[in-house]
Short mmCIF file of C-alpha atoms and ligand atoms in Angstrom, two decimals:
data_model
loop_
_atom_site.label_atom_id
_atom_site.label_comp_id
_atom_site.label_asym_id
_atom_site.label_seq_id
_atom_site.Cartn_x
_atom_site.Cartn_y
_atom_site.Cartn_z
CA MET A 1 -0.02 0.06 -0.22
CA ILE A 2 3.03 2.55 0.44
CA ASP A 3 5.62 0.78 -1.51
CA THR A 4 6.52 3.15 -4.13
CA LEU A 5 4.11 3.23 -7.78
CA THR A 6 6.74 4.08 -9.93
CA PRO A 7 7.56 0.75 -12.32
CA LEU A 8 10.98 -0.71 -11.48
CA THR A 9 12.85 -2.44 -13.62
CA GLU A 10 14.40 -6.25 -12.20
CA ASN A 11 17.33 -4.73 -11.43
CA GLN A 12 15.70 -2.13 -9.49
CA ARG A 13 13.34 -4.26 -8.35
CA ALA A 14 16.68 -6.38 -6.67
CA ILE A 15 18.55 -3.39 -5.56
CA GLN A 16 15.47 -2.22 -3.47
CA ASN A 17 15.29 -5.85 -1.85
CA MET A 18 19.00 -6.06 -0.65
CA ALA A 19 18.58 -2.91 0.64
CA ARG A 20 15.30 -3.52 2.06
CA ASP A 21 16.84 -7.31 3.69
CA PHE A 22 19.65 -5.21 4.77
CA ALA A 23 18.30 -2.33 6.72
CA ARG A 24 15.64 -4.58 8.36
CA SER A 25 18.15 -7.34 9.66
CA GLU A 26 20.87 -5.48 10.11
CA LEU A 27 19.99 -1.51 10.82
CA ALA A 28 16.49 -1.28 12.56
CA PRO A 29 16.90 -3.61 15.88
CA HIS A 30 20.08 -1.48 16.98
CA ALA A 31 18.95 1.64 15.34
CA GLY A 32 17.35 2.74 18.43
CA ARG A 33 20.93 1.93 20.91
CA TRP A 34 22.42 3.40 18.53
CA ASP A 35 20.60 7.05 19.07
CA ARG A 36 20.81 6.42 22.86
CA GLU A 37 24.35 5.82 22.59
CA GLU A 38 25.10 8.53 20.52
CA ARG A 39 26.98 6.26 18.45
CA GLY A 40 27.02 4.08 15.66
CA ASP A 41 28.35 0.85 14.60
CA PRO A 42 31.83 1.21 12.62
CA ALA A 43 31.30 -1.97 10.54
CA ILE A 44 28.68 -1.42 8.88
CA THR A 45 30.66 1.53 6.84
CA ALA A 46 32.74 -2.32 5.69
CA ARG A 47 28.74 -3.72 5.25
CA LEU A 48 27.27 -0.82 3.41
CA GLY A 49 31.22 -1.03 1.35
CA ALA A 50 30.11 -4.76 0.85
CA LEU A 51 27.33 -4.57 -0.07
CA GLY A 52 28.18 -1.90 -2.92
CA PHE A 53 26.19 1.12 -1.28
CA LEU A 54 28.99 3.36 -1.12
CA GLY A 55 29.66 3.47 -4.72
CA MET A 56 25.83 2.94 -6.39
CA MET A 57 25.95 5.39 -9.16
CA LEU A 58 30.28 5.46 -9.89
CA PRO A 59 31.20 3.37 -12.67
CA GLU A 60 33.03 0.01 -12.81
CA SER A 61 36.42 0.96 -14.16
CA VAL A 62 37.16 2.63 -10.39
CA GLY A 63 35.24 -0.30 -9.12
CA GLY A 64 31.56 1.10 -8.89
CA LEU A 65 27.36 0.16 -9.15
CA ASN A 66 27.98 2.28 -11.92
CA LEU A 67 23.61 2.16 -11.28
CA ASP A 68 21.03 4.75 -12.01
CA THR A 69 20.07 7.51 -9.77
CA LEU A 70 16.92 5.82 -8.48
CA SER A 71 17.92 2.64 -8.23
CA TYR A 72 19.97 4.41 -6.00
CA LEU A 73 17.86 6.39 -3.98
CA LEU A 74 15.14 3.23 -3.69
CA ALA A 75 18.27 1.77 -1.53
CA LEU A 76 18.55 5.40 0.49
CA GLU A 77 15.00 5.15 1.22
CA GLU A 78 14.96 1.23 2.39
CA ILE A 79 18.32 2.68 4.59
CA ALA A 80 15.99 5.83 5.67
CA ALA A 81 13.53 3.84 6.48
CA ALA A 82 15.32 1.56 9.06
CA ASP A 83 17.64 4.12 10.78
CA ALA A 84 18.18 7.86 9.18
CA SER A 85 22.00 7.90 10.53
CA THR A 86 22.66 5.66 8.18
CA ALA A 87 21.61 7.34 5.85
CA VAL A 88 22.99 10.31 5.60
CA THR A 89 26.68 8.75 5.62
CA MET A 90 25.48 6.65 2.62
CA SER A 91 24.48 10.56 0.96
CA VAL A 92 26.90 12.21 1.53
CA HIS A 93 29.69 9.62 1.01
CA ASN A 94 27.77 8.58 -2.90
CA SER A 95 26.53 12.31 -3.58
CA LEU A 96 29.27 14.27 -2.31
CA PRO A 97 32.46 13.89 -2.10
CA THR A 98 32.78 10.84 -4.42
CA ARG A 99 30.43 12.16 -7.17
CA MET A 100 33.19 15.58 -6.53
CA LEU A 101 36.18 13.36 -8.06
CA LEU A 102 34.95 11.95 -10.35
CA ASN A 103 33.26 14.67 -11.66
CA PHE A 104 35.64 17.32 -11.80
CA GLY A 105 38.77 15.34 -10.37
CA SER A 106 42.18 14.48 -12.45
CA PRO A 107 42.69 10.48 -14.15
CA ALA A 108 45.68 9.96 -10.78
CA GLN A 109 43.01 11.42 -8.11
CA GLN A 110 40.39 9.49 -9.11
CA GLN A 111 41.96 6.53 -9.11
CA ALA A 112 44.36 7.51 -5.53
CA TYR A 113 40.67 7.46 -4.00
CA LEU A 114 37.55 6.20 -5.51
CA PRO A 115 38.44 2.81 -5.99
CA ARG A 116 38.73 2.61 -2.29
CA MET A 117 35.53 4.79 -1.80
CA ALA A 118 33.64 2.57 -3.57
CA THR A 119 34.56 -0.16 -1.09
CA GLY A 120 34.38 1.73 2.47
CA GLU A 121 38.09 0.96 2.85
CA LEU A 122 37.97 4.98 1.94
CA LEU A 123 34.97 6.88 3.71
CA GLY A 124 34.50 10.57 2.66
CA ALA A 125 33.29 14.22 3.72
CA PHE A 126 32.19 17.55 2.57
CA ALA A 127 33.04 20.93 4.29
CA LEU A 128 31.83 24.34 2.52
CA SER A 129 29.59 25.08 5.79
CA GLU A 130 31.51 27.42 8.47
CA PRO A 131 31.00 28.62 11.54
CA GLU A 132 29.67 32.01 9.81
CA ALA A 133 28.85 30.51 6.70
CA GLY A 134 25.93 28.76 6.40
CA SER A 135 23.41 29.31 4.01
CA ASP A 136 25.32 32.52 2.89
CA ALA A 137 27.41 30.35 2.14
CA SER A 138 30.04 32.08 -0.43
CA ALA A 139 30.72 33.53 2.35
CA LEU A 140 32.98 31.34 3.91
CA ARG A 141 36.33 32.90 5.29
CA THR A 142 38.57 29.48 5.37
CA GLN A 143 41.53 30.70 3.42
CA ALA A 144 44.18 29.10 1.47
CA VAL A 145 47.40 30.51 0.09
CA ARG A 146 50.09 28.84 -2.04
CA ASP A 147 53.60 28.52 -0.63
CA GLY A 148 55.33 26.54 -3.90
CA ASP A 149 53.91 23.03 -3.60
CA PHE A 150 51.42 23.00 -1.14
CA TRP A 151 49.05 24.79 -0.31
CA VAL A 152 48.16 26.39 3.22
CA LEU A 153 45.21 26.98 4.73
CA ASN A 154 43.12 28.50 7.76
CA GLY A 155 40.04 28.48 8.66
CA THR A 156 37.18 26.58 9.99
CA LYS A 157 34.46 24.49 8.90
CA ALA A 158 31.22 23.36 10.38
CA TRP A 159 28.71 21.07 10.13
CA VAL A 160 30.92 18.06 8.62
CA THR A 161 28.97 15.11 8.74
CA ASN A 162 31.72 12.46 9.67
CA GLY A 163 34.43 14.60 9.44
CA ASN A 164 36.19 13.24 12.96
CA CYS A 165 35.74 9.40 11.23
CA ALA A 166 36.42 10.24 6.86
CA ASP A 167 39.33 9.53 4.88
CA VAL A 168 38.96 12.03 2.04
CA ILE A 169 38.05 15.43 2.79
CA LEU A 170 36.57 17.79 0.06
CA ALA A 171 36.77 20.93 1.54
CA MET A 172 36.48 24.38 -0.28
CA ALA A 173 38.70 27.64 0.77
CA ARG A 174 39.05 30.90 -0.59
CA THR A 175 42.21 31.33 -2.80
CA ASP A 176 41.71 34.31 -3.79
CA THR A 177 43.73 37.70 -2.07
CA ALA A 178 42.36 40.23 0.61
CA ASP A 179 42.65 42.87 -2.06
CA ALA A 180 41.57 41.10 -4.88
CA ARG A 181 38.52 39.38 -3.35
CA ARG A 182 36.30 37.49 -6.67
CA GLY A 183 33.46 36.01 -4.74
CA SER A 184 32.03 32.69 -5.25
CA ARG A 185 34.77 32.52 -7.98
CA GLY A 186 37.54 33.28 -5.32
CA ILE A 187 36.92 29.51 -3.94
CA SER A 188 38.20 26.45 -4.67
CA ALA A 189 38.13 23.04 -3.45
CA PHE A 190 40.69 20.48 -2.23
CA ILE A 191 41.31 16.55 -1.40
CA ILE A 192 41.84 16.85 2.58
CA THR A 193 43.38 13.59 4.25
CA PRO A 194 43.08 13.91 8.28
CA ASP A 195 46.81 12.95 8.42
CA LEU A 196 47.94 16.73 6.38
CA PRO A 197 50.01 18.50 8.84
CA GLY A 198 47.88 21.14 10.82
CA PHE A 199 44.57 19.15 10.36
CA ARG A 200 42.67 18.84 13.67
CA VAL A 201 38.91 17.43 14.52
CA GLY A 202 36.73 20.52 16.52
CA LYS A 203 33.69 20.79 17.66
CA LYS A 204 31.87 17.25 18.37
CA GLU A 205 27.87 18.60 18.31
CA GLN A 206 25.05 17.21 20.72
CA LYS A 207 22.06 17.37 17.88
CA MET A 208 18.19 16.51 18.95
CA GLY A 209 18.17 14.10 15.75
CA LEU A 210 20.11 12.16 13.22
CA ARG A 211 22.97 11.44 17.11
CA ALA A 212 24.71 7.94 15.97
CA SER A 213 25.86 10.18 12.70
CA PRO A 214 28.74 11.89 14.24
CA THR A 215 28.66 16.22 12.80
CA VAL A 216 31.32 18.28 13.73
CA GLN A 217 33.94 20.73 13.20
CA LEU A 218 37.01 20.60 11.41
CA ALA A 219 40.28 23.07 12.50
CA PHE A 220 42.86 23.75 9.95
CA ASP A 221 45.67 25.03 11.22
CA GLY A 222 48.36 25.83 8.95
CA MET A 223 47.91 22.64 6.91
CA ARG A 224 50.19 22.04 4.66
CA VAL A 225 48.06 21.43 1.46
CA PRO A 226 50.11 19.34 -1.29
CA ALA A 227 49.31 21.19 -4.68
CA ASP A 228 48.32 18.16 -6.42
CA ARG A 229 45.13 17.87 -4.50
CA LEU A 230 43.65 20.97 -5.78
CA LEU A 231 40.94 19.64 -7.18
CA GLY A 232 39.82 20.73 -11.20
CA ALA A 233 40.61 24.11 -11.27
CA GLU A 234 41.40 27.19 -8.83
CA GLY A 235 37.90 29.56 -8.77
CA LEU A 236 35.43 26.62 -9.25
CA GLY A 237 34.88 25.14 -6.15
CA PHE A 238 32.30 27.43 -5.11
CA VAL A 239 30.57 26.41 -8.98
CA TYR A 240 31.07 22.65 -8.48
CA ALA A 241 30.37 22.56 -4.89
CA MET A 242 26.56 23.52 -5.97
CA GLN A 243 26.59 21.61 -8.69
CA SER A 244 27.46 18.41 -6.09
CA LEU A 245 24.99 19.72 -3.88
CA GLU A 246 21.97 18.10 -6.85
CA ALA A 247 22.76 15.72 -6.45
CA GLY A 248 23.18 15.51 -2.25
CA ARG A 249 19.69 17.13 -2.64
CA LEU A 250 18.17 13.63 -3.62
CA GLY A 251 20.04 12.15 -1.35
CA ILE A 252 18.17 14.40 1.83
CA ALA A 253 14.70 13.83 -0.11
CA ALA A 254 14.94 10.39 -0.11
CA GLN A 255 16.16 9.96 2.91
CA ALA A 256 13.49 12.17 4.44
CA VAL A 257 10.86 9.78 2.00
CA GLY A 258 12.20 6.73 3.88
CA ILE A 259 12.09 8.61 7.72
CA ALA A 260 8.22 9.51 6.60
CA ARG A 261 7.36 5.92 5.64
CA ALA A 262 8.81 4.61 9.32
CA ALA A 263 6.27 6.64 10.57
CA VAL A 264 3.44 6.03 8.37
CA GLU A 265 3.98 2.01 8.70
CA ALA A 266 4.75 2.58 12.02
CA THR A 267 1.07 4.66 12.73
CA ILE A 268 -1.22 2.27 10.57
CA ALA A 269 0.69 -0.67 13.04
CA TYR A 270 0.15 1.16 16.26
CA THR A 271 -3.56 2.51 15.40
CA ARG A 272 -5.06 -0.73 13.88
CA GLU A 273 -3.98 -2.11 17.14
CA ARG A 274 -4.16 0.63 19.55
CA GLN A 275 -7.99 0.57 21.70
CA GLN A 276 -10.40 3.54 22.56
CA PHE A 277 -13.85 3.88 24.04
CA GLY A 278 -13.70 -0.35 23.05
CA LYS A 279 -12.43 0.03 19.04
CA PRO A 280 -9.08 0.24 17.38
CA LEU A 281 -8.19 3.66 16.64
CA THR A 282 -8.57 3.33 12.67
CA ALA A 283 -12.73 2.97 13.07
CA PHE A 284 -12.13 7.13 14.59
CA GLN A 285 -13.03 8.77 11.14
CA ALA A 286 -10.65 11.66 13.03
CA VAL A 287 -8.18 8.68 12.63
CA GLU A 288 -8.46 7.52 9.12
CA PHE A 289 -8.85 11.18 8.11
CA LYS A 290 -5.14 11.67 9.48
CA LEU A 291 -3.74 8.85 8.07
CA ALA A 292 -4.85 9.50 4.89
CA ASP A 293 -3.63 12.53 4.57
CA MET A 294 -0.30 11.49 5.51
CA ALA A 295 0.39 8.27 2.70
CA THR A 296 -0.51 10.87 0.37
CA ARG A 297 2.14 13.19 1.19
CA LEU A 298 4.70 10.24 1.54
CA HIS A 299 3.42 9.12 -2.02
CA GLY A 300 2.86 12.84 -3.09
CA ALA A 301 6.90 13.58 -2.23
CA ARG A 302 7.73 10.17 -3.43
CA ALA A 303 6.63 9.76 -6.84
CA MET A 304 8.32 13.57 -7.42
CA LEU A 305 11.57 12.49 -6.25
CA HIS A 306 10.77 9.05 -8.89
CA ALA A 307 10.40 11.27 -11.46
CA THR A 308 13.21 13.73 -10.88
CA ALA A 309 15.86 10.45 -10.98
CA ALA A 310 14.12 9.75 -14.12
CA ALA A 311 14.71 13.15 -15.77
CA LYS A 312 17.93 12.98 -14.29
CA ASP A 313 19.42 10.23 -15.71
CA ARG A 314 17.86 11.26 -19.13
CA GLY A 315 20.56 14.21 -18.86
CA GLU A 316 17.63 16.72 -18.07
CA PRO A 317 19.27 19.38 -15.87
CA ALA A 318 17.84 18.73 -12.73
CA GLY A 319 18.69 20.76 -10.93
CA ALA A 320 14.81 23.13 -9.58
CA HIS A 321 13.79 19.73 -9.51
CA ALA A 322 16.19 18.52 -6.47
CA ALA A 323 15.29 21.77 -4.93
CA MET A 324 11.44 21.01 -5.24
CA CYS A 325 11.91 17.29 -4.53
CA LYS A 326 14.70 18.09 -1.39
CA LEU A 327 11.68 20.71 -0.03
CA MET A 328 9.39 18.72 -0.60
CA ALA A 329 9.64 15.67 1.14
CA SER A 330 11.00 17.16 4.31
CA GLU A 331 8.44 19.38 4.99
CA ALA A 332 6.39 15.66 4.32
CA ALA A 333 8.65 13.99 6.29
CA MET A 334 8.64 17.01 9.32
CA TRP A 335 4.52 17.00 9.10
CA ILE A 336 4.61 13.49 9.15
CA THR A 337 6.45 12.49 11.98
CA THR A 338 4.21 15.42 13.77
CA GLN A 339 1.31 13.42 12.81
CA ALA A 340 2.83 10.23 13.93
CA ILE A 341 3.76 11.59 17.25
CA GLN A 342 0.20 12.95 17.60
CA LEU A 343 -1.56 9.74 17.00
CA PHE A 344 0.41 7.72 19.64
CA GLY A 345 -1.02 10.23 21.97
CA GLY A 346 1.83 9.75 25.42
CA TYR A 347 3.41 7.11 23.39
CA GLY A 348 4.56 9.24 20.98
CA TYR A 349 6.17 11.37 23.58
CA VAL A 350 8.52 8.77 24.88
CA THR A 351 10.86 6.35 23.99
CA ASP A 352 9.28 2.87 23.92
CA TYR A 353 7.92 3.39 20.11
CA PRO A 354 9.96 4.36 17.38
CA VAL A 355 8.16 7.45 16.37
CA GLU A 356 9.46 10.67 18.24
CA ARG A 357 13.26 9.21 16.97
CA LEU A 358 11.67 9.70 13.04
CA PHE A 359 10.64 12.92 14.03
CA ARG A 360 13.56 14.08 15.81
CA ASP A 361 15.47 12.79 12.49
CA ALA A 362 13.17 14.26 10.81
CA LYS A 363 13.85 18.11 11.58
CA ILE A 364 17.02 18.04 10.40
CA THR A 365 16.41 17.35 6.15
CA GLU A 366 14.69 20.44 6.12
CA ILE A 367 17.87 22.42 7.20
CA TYR A 368 21.07 20.35 5.81
CA GLU A 369 22.19 20.87 2.53
CA GLY A 370 20.40 24.44 2.61
CA THR A 371 17.38 24.97 4.59
CA SER A 372 13.69 24.50 3.12
CA GLU A 373 14.42 28.89 2.14
CA ILE A 374 17.68 28.09 0.49
CA GLN A 375 15.61 25.37 -2.45
CA ARG A 376 12.11 28.48 -2.31
CA ILE A 377 15.36 30.41 -3.15
CA VAL A 378 17.19 27.80 -6.19
CA ILE A 379 13.43 27.42 -7.19
CA GLY A 380 12.38 31.02 -7.18
CA ARG A 381 15.81 31.99 -8.95
CA ALA A 382 15.26 29.01 -11.56
CA LEU A 383 11.41 30.22 -12.24
CA ALA A 384 12.94 33.77 -12.44
CA SER A 385 15.24 33.29 -14.92
CA ALA A 386 13.75 30.50 -17.82
N1 CAA B 1 25.45 24.42 -10.65
C1 CAA B 1 26.25 25.27 -11.23
N2 CAA B 1 26.25 26.48 -10.43
C2 CAA B 1 25.91 27.39 -9.88
C3 CAA B 1 25.55 26.78 -9.12
C4 CAA B 1 24.55 24.93 -10.06
N3 CAA B 1 23.65 23.89 -9.06
N4 CAA B 1 24.53 27.20 -8.21
C5 CAA B 1 25.90 28.29 -8.37
N5 CAA B 1 26.24 28.26 -9.46
C6 CAA B 1 26.79 29.06 -9.61
C7 CAA B 1 26.34 30.46 -10.38
O1 CAA B 1 25.84 30.48 -11.28
C8 CAA B 1 27.59 31.65 -9.69
O2 CAA B 1 28.15 31.93 -10.97
P1 CAA B 1 29.10 32.69 -12.11
O3 CAA B 1 29.48 33.22 -11.32
O4 CAA B 1 28.95 32.27 -13.12
O5 CAA B 1 27.24 33.83 -12.14
C9 CAA B 1 28.11 31.16 -9.08
O6 CAA B 1 27.60 29.49 -8.38
C10 CAA B 1 27.51 31.40 -7.60
O7 CAA B 1 25.67 31.47 -7.81
P2 CAA B 1 25.14 32.70 -6.87
O8 CAA B 1 25.06 33.51 -7.16
O9 CAA B 1 23.69 31.85 -7.20
O10 CAA B 1 25.59 32.16 -5.74
P3 CAA B 1 25.21 33.06 -3.96
O11 CAA B 1 25.94 33.23 -3.67
O12 CAA B 1 23.46 34.15 -4.48
O13 CAA B 1 24.48 31.45 -3.32
C11 CAA B 1 22.94 29.66 -2.89
C12 CAA B 1 23.00 30.91 -4.01
C13 CAA B 1 21.87 28.84 -3.44
C14 CAA B 1 21.98 30.19 -1.84
C15 CAA B 1 23.98 29.26 -1.71
O14 CAA B 1 24.77 29.86 -1.17
C16 CAA B 1 23.18 27.74 -1.31
O15 CAA B 1 23.14 27.11 -2.05
N6 CAA B 1 23.27 28.06 -0.18
C17 CAA B 1 23.12 26.88 1.10
C18 CAA B 1 24.59 26.66 1.20
C19 CAA B 1 24.35 25.32 1.60
O16 CAA B 1 22.93 24.00 0.71
N7 CAA B 1 24.96 23.97 2.75
C20 CAA B 1 24.74 23.17 2.91
C21 CAA B 1 26.11 22.05 3.03
S1 CAA B 1 26.45 20.36 2.88
C22 CAA B 1 25.54 20.22 3.71
O17 CAA B 1 24.11 20.39 4.26
C23 CAA B 1 26.58 18.68 5.77
C24 CAA B 1 26.76 17.82 5.25
O18 CAA B 1 27.70 17.09 5.34
C25 CAA B 1 24.87 16.82 4.75
#
């Protein structure tokens, strides 16, 4: 009833089933504990790698599965329905650092990292935001100065998913100079590894949700980065990051759909079973209407996501549609999980059932990889310039 209506190929169905089996057996039983303990199981990254889930859209030449966008999003939905913290690891790794290396890296850079990123031997992260540059990403201040065969980086990156356990971090820094600022065109992308002198993991955030997924600050204190770690062309780092975020936002939309689906499923099961005033909650029309609205919003968000994935795979530009998908799916997830708590009543407010975790996890999907307000800006600008 709440499965996708999108016609799937045999291969897409196989990927979906593989992800569902893995999520139900290896993630769902532990997600509540990982959330309480604020740490996941590090072995899960290796499992994701072994299943091919960390190189889903990479070509076979670098060890990827070379899958289409819809297959990737189907797998992400399944993972997120069981554990949204694992889903963000999978989404960031697949959508941001690996895509940036694939799209803009030199053949030598690709060979140095991508085959091991595809297997999960190396985990990727993405460092764009800073304490004073969140939505206004091009206001970032981390400075890179050329010194012979090195770039020397100073600054602080913020909100870095897996920044404390990543092996390869795609970080944006200014390469323009104070007397000739070039705005977003003064930003370049660098391939950072934690072994570089001057690299330090800073504050770990205490979060409302996604508590099993670490989010940290990174400090670059005179960090010396070999010159061959510059990604692509100097001054294009912001453009590369924006382009990569288009794919990232589809991933976060799939994560939101997964969270929303888990909430709808849990609420249907609970309201069928729970008796009040001598009958199951589903016998009350007020409950029936709420369930109908929850399932309808879930279907709408997922249908838009799948249509956009198909358009992207046909080679059509997906920027504004990716923003629409993230906007619609994240707001649906927040609304749906809010209704779920209400239908569970007191039991929704305590940790005995998963809906309070789903509610907390849903909130971040309206914030990271661009807030809902930023998605509206992206959509609005596309409409105005069409
Ligand atoms: N593809 C290619 N180029 C793009 C682009 C895209 N999707 N979007 C913008 N650009 C280009 C523009 O064409 C422009 O190029 P020119 O210099 O040739 O004109 C340049 O980039 C600058 O673009 P804008 O003028 O639109 O830049 P802006 O400063 O007005 O910012 C913004 C636009 C949409 C608000 C952008 O800052 C933004 O997306 N902000 C949100 C940042 C964000 O999503 N951060 C999330 C961080 S990742 C994360 O959440 C952590 C995690 O690990 C999950």
